[in-house]
CSV table of C-alpha atoms in Angstrom, one decimal:
chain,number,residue,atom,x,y,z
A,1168,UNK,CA,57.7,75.4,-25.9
A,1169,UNK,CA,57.3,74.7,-21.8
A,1170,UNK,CA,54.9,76.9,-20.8
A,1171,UNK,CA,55.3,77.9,-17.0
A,1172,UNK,CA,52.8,79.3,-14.5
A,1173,UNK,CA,53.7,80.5,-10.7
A,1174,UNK,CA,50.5,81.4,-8.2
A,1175,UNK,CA,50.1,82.8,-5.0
A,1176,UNK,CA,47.8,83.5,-2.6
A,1177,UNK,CA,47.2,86.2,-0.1
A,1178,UNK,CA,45.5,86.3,3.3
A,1179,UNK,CA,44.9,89.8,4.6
A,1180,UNK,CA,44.7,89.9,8.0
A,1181,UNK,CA,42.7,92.7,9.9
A,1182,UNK,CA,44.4,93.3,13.1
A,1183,UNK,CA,47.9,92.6,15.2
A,1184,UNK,CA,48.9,93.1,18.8
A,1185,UNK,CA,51.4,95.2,19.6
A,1186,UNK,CA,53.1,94.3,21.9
A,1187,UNK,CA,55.7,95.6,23.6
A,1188,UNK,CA,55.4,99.0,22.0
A,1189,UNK,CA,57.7,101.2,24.6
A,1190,UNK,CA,60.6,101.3,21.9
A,1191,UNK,CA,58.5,102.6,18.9
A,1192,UNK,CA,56.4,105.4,21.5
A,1193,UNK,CA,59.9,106.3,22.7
A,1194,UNK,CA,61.2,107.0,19.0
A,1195,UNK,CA,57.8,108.6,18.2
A,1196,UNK,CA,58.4,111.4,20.9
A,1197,UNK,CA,62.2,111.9,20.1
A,1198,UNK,CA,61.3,112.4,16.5
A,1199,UNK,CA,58.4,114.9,18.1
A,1200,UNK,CA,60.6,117.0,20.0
A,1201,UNK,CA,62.6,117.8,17.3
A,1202,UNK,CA,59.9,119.1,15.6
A,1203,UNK,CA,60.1,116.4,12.7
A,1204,UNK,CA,58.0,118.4,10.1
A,1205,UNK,CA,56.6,114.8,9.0
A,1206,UNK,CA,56.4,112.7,12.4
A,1207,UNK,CA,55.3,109.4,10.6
A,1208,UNK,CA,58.4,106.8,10.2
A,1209,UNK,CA,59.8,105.7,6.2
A,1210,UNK,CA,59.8,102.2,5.4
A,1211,UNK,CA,63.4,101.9,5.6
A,1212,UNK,CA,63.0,103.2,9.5
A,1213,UNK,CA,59.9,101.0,10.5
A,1214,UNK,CA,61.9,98.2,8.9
A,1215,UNK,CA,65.3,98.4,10.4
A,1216,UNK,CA,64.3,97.9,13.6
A,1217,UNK,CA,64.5,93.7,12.8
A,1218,UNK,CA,68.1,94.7,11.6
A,1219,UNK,CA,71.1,93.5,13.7
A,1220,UNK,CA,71.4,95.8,16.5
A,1221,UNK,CA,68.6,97.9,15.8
A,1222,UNK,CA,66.1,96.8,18.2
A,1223,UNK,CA,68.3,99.4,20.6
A,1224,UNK,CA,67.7,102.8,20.0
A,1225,UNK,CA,67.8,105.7,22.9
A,1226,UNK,CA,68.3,103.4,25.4
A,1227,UNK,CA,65.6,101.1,24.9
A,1228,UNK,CA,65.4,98.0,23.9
A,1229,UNK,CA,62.5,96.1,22.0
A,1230,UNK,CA,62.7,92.5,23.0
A,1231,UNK,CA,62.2,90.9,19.3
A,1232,UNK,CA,61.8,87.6,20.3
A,1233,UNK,CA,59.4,88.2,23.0
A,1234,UNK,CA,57.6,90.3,20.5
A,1235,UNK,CA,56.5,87.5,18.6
A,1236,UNK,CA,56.2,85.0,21.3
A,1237,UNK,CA,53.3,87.0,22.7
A,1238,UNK,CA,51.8,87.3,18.7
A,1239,UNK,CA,51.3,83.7,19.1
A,1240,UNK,CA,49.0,84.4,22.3
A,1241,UNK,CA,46.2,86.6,20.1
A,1242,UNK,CA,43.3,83.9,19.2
A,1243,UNK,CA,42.8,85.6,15.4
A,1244,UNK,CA,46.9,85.4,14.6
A,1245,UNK,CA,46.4,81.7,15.7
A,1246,UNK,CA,43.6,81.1,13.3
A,1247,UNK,CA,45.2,82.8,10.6
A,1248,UNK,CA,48.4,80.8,11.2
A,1249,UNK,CA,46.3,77.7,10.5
A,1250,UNK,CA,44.6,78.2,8.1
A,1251,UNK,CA,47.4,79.3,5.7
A,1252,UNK,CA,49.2,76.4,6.5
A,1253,UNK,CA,46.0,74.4,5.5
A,1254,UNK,CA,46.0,75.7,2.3
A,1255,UNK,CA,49.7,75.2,1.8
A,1256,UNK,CA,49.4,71.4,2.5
A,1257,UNK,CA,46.4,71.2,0.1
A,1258,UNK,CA,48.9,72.5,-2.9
A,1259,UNK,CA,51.9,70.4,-2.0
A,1260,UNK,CA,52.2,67.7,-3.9
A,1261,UNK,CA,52.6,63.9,-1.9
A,1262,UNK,CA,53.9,62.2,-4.7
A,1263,UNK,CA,57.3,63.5,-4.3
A,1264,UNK,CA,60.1,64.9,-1.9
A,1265,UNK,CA,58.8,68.7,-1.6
A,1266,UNK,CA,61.3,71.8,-1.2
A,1267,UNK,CA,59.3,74.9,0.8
A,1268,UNK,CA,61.0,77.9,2.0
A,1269,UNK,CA,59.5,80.7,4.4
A,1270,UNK,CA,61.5,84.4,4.2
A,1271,UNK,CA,61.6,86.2,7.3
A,1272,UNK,CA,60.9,83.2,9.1
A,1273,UNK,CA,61.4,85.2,13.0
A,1274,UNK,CA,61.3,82.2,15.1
A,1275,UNK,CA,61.1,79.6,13.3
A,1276,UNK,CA,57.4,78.1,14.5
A,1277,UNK,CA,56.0,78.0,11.6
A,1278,UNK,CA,59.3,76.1,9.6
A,1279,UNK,CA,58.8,73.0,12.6
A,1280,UNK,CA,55.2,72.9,12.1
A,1281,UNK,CA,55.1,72.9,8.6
A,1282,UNK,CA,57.9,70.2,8.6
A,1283,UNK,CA,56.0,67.7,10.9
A,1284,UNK,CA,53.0,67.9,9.0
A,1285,UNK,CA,54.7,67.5,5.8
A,1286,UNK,CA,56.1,64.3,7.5
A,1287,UNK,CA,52.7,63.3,8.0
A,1288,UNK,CA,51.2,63.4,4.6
A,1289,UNK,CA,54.2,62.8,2.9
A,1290,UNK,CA,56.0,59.8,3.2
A,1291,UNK,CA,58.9,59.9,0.3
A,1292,UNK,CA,62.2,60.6,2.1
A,1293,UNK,CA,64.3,63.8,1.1
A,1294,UNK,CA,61.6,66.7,1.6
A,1295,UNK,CA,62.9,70.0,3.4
A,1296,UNK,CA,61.7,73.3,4.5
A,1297,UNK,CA,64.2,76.1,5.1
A,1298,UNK,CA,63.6,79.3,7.2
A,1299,UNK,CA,65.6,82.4,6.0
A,1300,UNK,CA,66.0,85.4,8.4
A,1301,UNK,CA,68.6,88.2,8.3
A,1302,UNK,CA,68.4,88.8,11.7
A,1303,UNK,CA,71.0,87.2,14.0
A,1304,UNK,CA,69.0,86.4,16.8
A,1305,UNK,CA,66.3,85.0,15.2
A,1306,UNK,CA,68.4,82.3,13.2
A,1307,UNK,CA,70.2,81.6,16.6
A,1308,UNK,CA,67.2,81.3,18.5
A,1309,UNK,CA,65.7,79.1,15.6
A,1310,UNK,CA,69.3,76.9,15.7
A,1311,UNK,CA,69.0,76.3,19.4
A,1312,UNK,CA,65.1,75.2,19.1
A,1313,UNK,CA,66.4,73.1,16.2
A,1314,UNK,CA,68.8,71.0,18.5
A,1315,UNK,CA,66.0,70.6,20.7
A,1316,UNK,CA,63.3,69.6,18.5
A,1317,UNK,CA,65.2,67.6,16.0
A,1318,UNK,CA,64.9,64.3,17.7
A,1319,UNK,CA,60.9,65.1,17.7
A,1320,UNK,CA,61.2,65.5,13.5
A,1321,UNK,CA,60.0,63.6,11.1
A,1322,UNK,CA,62.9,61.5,9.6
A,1323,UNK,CA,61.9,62.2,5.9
A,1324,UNK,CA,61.8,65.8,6.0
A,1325,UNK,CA,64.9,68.1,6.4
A,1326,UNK,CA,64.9,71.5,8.4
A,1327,UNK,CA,67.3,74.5,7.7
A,1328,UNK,CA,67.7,77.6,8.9
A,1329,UNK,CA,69.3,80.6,6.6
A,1330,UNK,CA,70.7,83.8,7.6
A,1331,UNK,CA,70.5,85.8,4.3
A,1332,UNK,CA,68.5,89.2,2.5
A,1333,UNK,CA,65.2,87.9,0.8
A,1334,UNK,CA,66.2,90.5,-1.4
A,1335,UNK,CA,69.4,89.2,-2.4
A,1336,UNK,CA,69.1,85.2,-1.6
A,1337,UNK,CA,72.4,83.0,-2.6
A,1338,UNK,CA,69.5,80.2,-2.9
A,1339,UNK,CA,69.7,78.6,-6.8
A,1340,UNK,CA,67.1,79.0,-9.1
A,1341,UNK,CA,64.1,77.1,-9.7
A,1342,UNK,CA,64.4,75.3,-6.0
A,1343,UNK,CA,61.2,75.4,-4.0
A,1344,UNK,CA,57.5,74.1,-4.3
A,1345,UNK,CA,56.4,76.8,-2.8
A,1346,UNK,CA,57.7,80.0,-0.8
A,1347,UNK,CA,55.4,81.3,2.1
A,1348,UNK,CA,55.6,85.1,4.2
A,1349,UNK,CA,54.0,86.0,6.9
A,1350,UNK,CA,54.1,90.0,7.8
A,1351,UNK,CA,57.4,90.4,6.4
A,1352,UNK,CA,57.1,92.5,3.2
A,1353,UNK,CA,56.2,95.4,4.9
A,1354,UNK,CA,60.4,95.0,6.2
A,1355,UNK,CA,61.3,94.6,3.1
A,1356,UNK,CA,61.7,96.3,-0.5
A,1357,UNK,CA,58.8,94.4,-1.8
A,1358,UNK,CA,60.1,94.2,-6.0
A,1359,UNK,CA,63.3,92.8,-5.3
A,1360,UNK,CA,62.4,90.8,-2.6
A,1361,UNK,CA,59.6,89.3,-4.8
A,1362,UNK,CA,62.2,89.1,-7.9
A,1363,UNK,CA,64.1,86.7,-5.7
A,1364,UNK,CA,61.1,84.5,-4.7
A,1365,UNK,CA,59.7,83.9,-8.6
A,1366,UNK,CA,63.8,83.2,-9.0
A,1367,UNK,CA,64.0,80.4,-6.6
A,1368,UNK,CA,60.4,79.1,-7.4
A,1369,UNK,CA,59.8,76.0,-9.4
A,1370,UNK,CA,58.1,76.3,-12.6
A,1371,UNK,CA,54.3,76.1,-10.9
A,1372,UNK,CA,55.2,76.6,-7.6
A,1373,UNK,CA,53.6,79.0,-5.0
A,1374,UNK,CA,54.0,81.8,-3.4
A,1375,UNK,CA,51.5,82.1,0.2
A,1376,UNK,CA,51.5,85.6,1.7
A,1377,UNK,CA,50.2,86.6,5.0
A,1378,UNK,CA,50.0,90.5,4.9
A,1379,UNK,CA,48.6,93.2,5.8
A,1380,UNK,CA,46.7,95.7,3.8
A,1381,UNK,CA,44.7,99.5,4.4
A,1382,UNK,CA,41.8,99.5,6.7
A,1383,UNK,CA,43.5,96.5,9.2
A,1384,UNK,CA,43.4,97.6,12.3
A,1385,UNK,CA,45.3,97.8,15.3
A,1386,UNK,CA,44.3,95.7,18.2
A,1387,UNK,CA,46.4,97.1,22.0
A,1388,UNK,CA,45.6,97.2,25.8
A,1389,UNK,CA,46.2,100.7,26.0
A,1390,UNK,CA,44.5,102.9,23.5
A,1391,UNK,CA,47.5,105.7,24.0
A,1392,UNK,CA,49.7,103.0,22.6
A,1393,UNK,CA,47.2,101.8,19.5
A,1394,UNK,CA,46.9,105.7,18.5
A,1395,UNK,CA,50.5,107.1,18.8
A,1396,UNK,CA,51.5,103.7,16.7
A,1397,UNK,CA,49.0,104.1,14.0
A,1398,UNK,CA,50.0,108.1,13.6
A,1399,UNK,CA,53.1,107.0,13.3
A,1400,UNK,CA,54.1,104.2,10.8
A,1401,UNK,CA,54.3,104.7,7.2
A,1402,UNK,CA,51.2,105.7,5.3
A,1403,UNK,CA,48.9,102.9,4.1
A,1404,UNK,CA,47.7,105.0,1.2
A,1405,UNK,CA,48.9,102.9,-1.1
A,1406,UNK,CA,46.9,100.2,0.0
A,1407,UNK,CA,50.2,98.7,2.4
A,1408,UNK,CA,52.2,95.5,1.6
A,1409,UNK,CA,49.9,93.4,0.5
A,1410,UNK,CA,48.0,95.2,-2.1
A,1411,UNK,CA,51.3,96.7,-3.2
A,1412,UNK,CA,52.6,92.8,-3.3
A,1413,UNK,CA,49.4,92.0,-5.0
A,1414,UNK,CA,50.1,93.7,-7.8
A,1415,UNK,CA,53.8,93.8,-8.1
A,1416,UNK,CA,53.1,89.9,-8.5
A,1417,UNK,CA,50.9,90.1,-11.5
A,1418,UNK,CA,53.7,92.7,-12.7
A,1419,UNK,CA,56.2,89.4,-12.5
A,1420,UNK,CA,53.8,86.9,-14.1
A,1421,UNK,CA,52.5,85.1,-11.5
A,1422,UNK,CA,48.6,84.2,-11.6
A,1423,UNK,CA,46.3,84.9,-7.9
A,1424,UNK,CA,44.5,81.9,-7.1
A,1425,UNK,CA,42.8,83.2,-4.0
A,1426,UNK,CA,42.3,86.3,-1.8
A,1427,UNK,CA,41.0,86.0,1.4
């Protein structure tokens, strides 16, 4: 009998921007004036936001993509950034062609830089790293930087860019090294979404996820903002995505190599 392990590894972070945070004030006070008994969002409406179309709601728009543009300007998301991907290059193999995959890749950022560095360690031709989204203008946006860039690429590594439900991913089983997130469990329905990643996982790949969990913090410029935002999103008493991911993993068999 084969005996087969899958890890992960979890990075909690303590604090985000947020930033722009007009559309989520403006839906706290509608919900307000009606006299919402409960004036904290569910999941499902915190989460649907990223949706197709619903980054419009009462005549304001959230610009997405310059959302997460101005993410990449805080100095502890950069940090964070690199040293997850550290520790993904340290678990790759270089022996062989290497398939990685990132759910709710946004942008895309991550996909090219993980791509050139695997290009740099790795020699063997055929490796590729695919970005899955199932947001419209994220996998456009990532298309368009993907013309741009490609010529940039390494030659040996292959990018992709997916626009599909984590939680219900036409991917074939048993596909990819390793799987990576970063902050996008807490948009998703963490079991099945998770079910899908140990599905398309090699037998001892990886799973790398970047969440957050209870007591992080929320970093704004206006202190108005920070409070209304924290009073309004769904309760962390659960301990929030990533404890609830931590465990939901062990649930599914896979082993935790490292917290931090």
């Amino acid at each position: 009998a084969v005996v087969s392990t899958q890890s992960t590894f979890f990075f909690f972070f303590l604090r985000f921007t947020l930033l722009p945070a007009h559309h989520f004030l403006r839906y706290q006070l509608d919900r307000m004036a009606s006299s919402s008994p409960d004036p904290r969002l569910t999941r499902e409406e915190l989460s649907a936001v990223w949706k197709d179309g619903g980054n419009t709601k009462f005549g304001v728009k959230l610009d997405l993509i310059n959302h997460l543009l101005q993410q990449r300007k805080v100095r502890e998301w950069v940090l964070l950034k690199e040293k997850m991907l550290t520790k993904i290059l340290e678990l790759l193999p270089t022996d062989r062609p290497v398939q990685v995959l990132e759910i709710g890749c946004g942008l895309g950022i991550d996909v090219f830089d993980l791509a050139t560095r695997i290009g740099q360690v790795n020699k063997h031709p055929g490796s590729r790293v695919v970005g899955l989204d199932f947001n419209t203008d994220m996998i456009n946006y990532c298309n368009g930087c993907l013309q741009e860039k490609q010529s940039s690429l390494p030659q040996n590594v292959t990018v992709e860019f997916i626009k599909e439900d984590a939680t219900a991913m036409s991917l074939p089983d048993q596909t990819f090294d390793l799987v990576r997130s970063d902050i996008a469990l807490q948009h998703m329905n963490i079991p099945l979404t998770l079910s899908q990643v140990k599905r398309v996982l090699r037998p001892n790949g990886h799973y790398a996820c970047l969440e957050g969990a209870a007591g992080a913090g929320f970093f704004c410029k206006d202190d108005y903002v920070a409070t209304v935002y924290k009073n309004m999103i769904p309760s962390l008493a659960d301990g929030g995505p990533g404890v609830r991911a931590f465990f939901e993993l062990q649930k599914l068999g896979f082993t935790i190599l490292s917290v931090a």
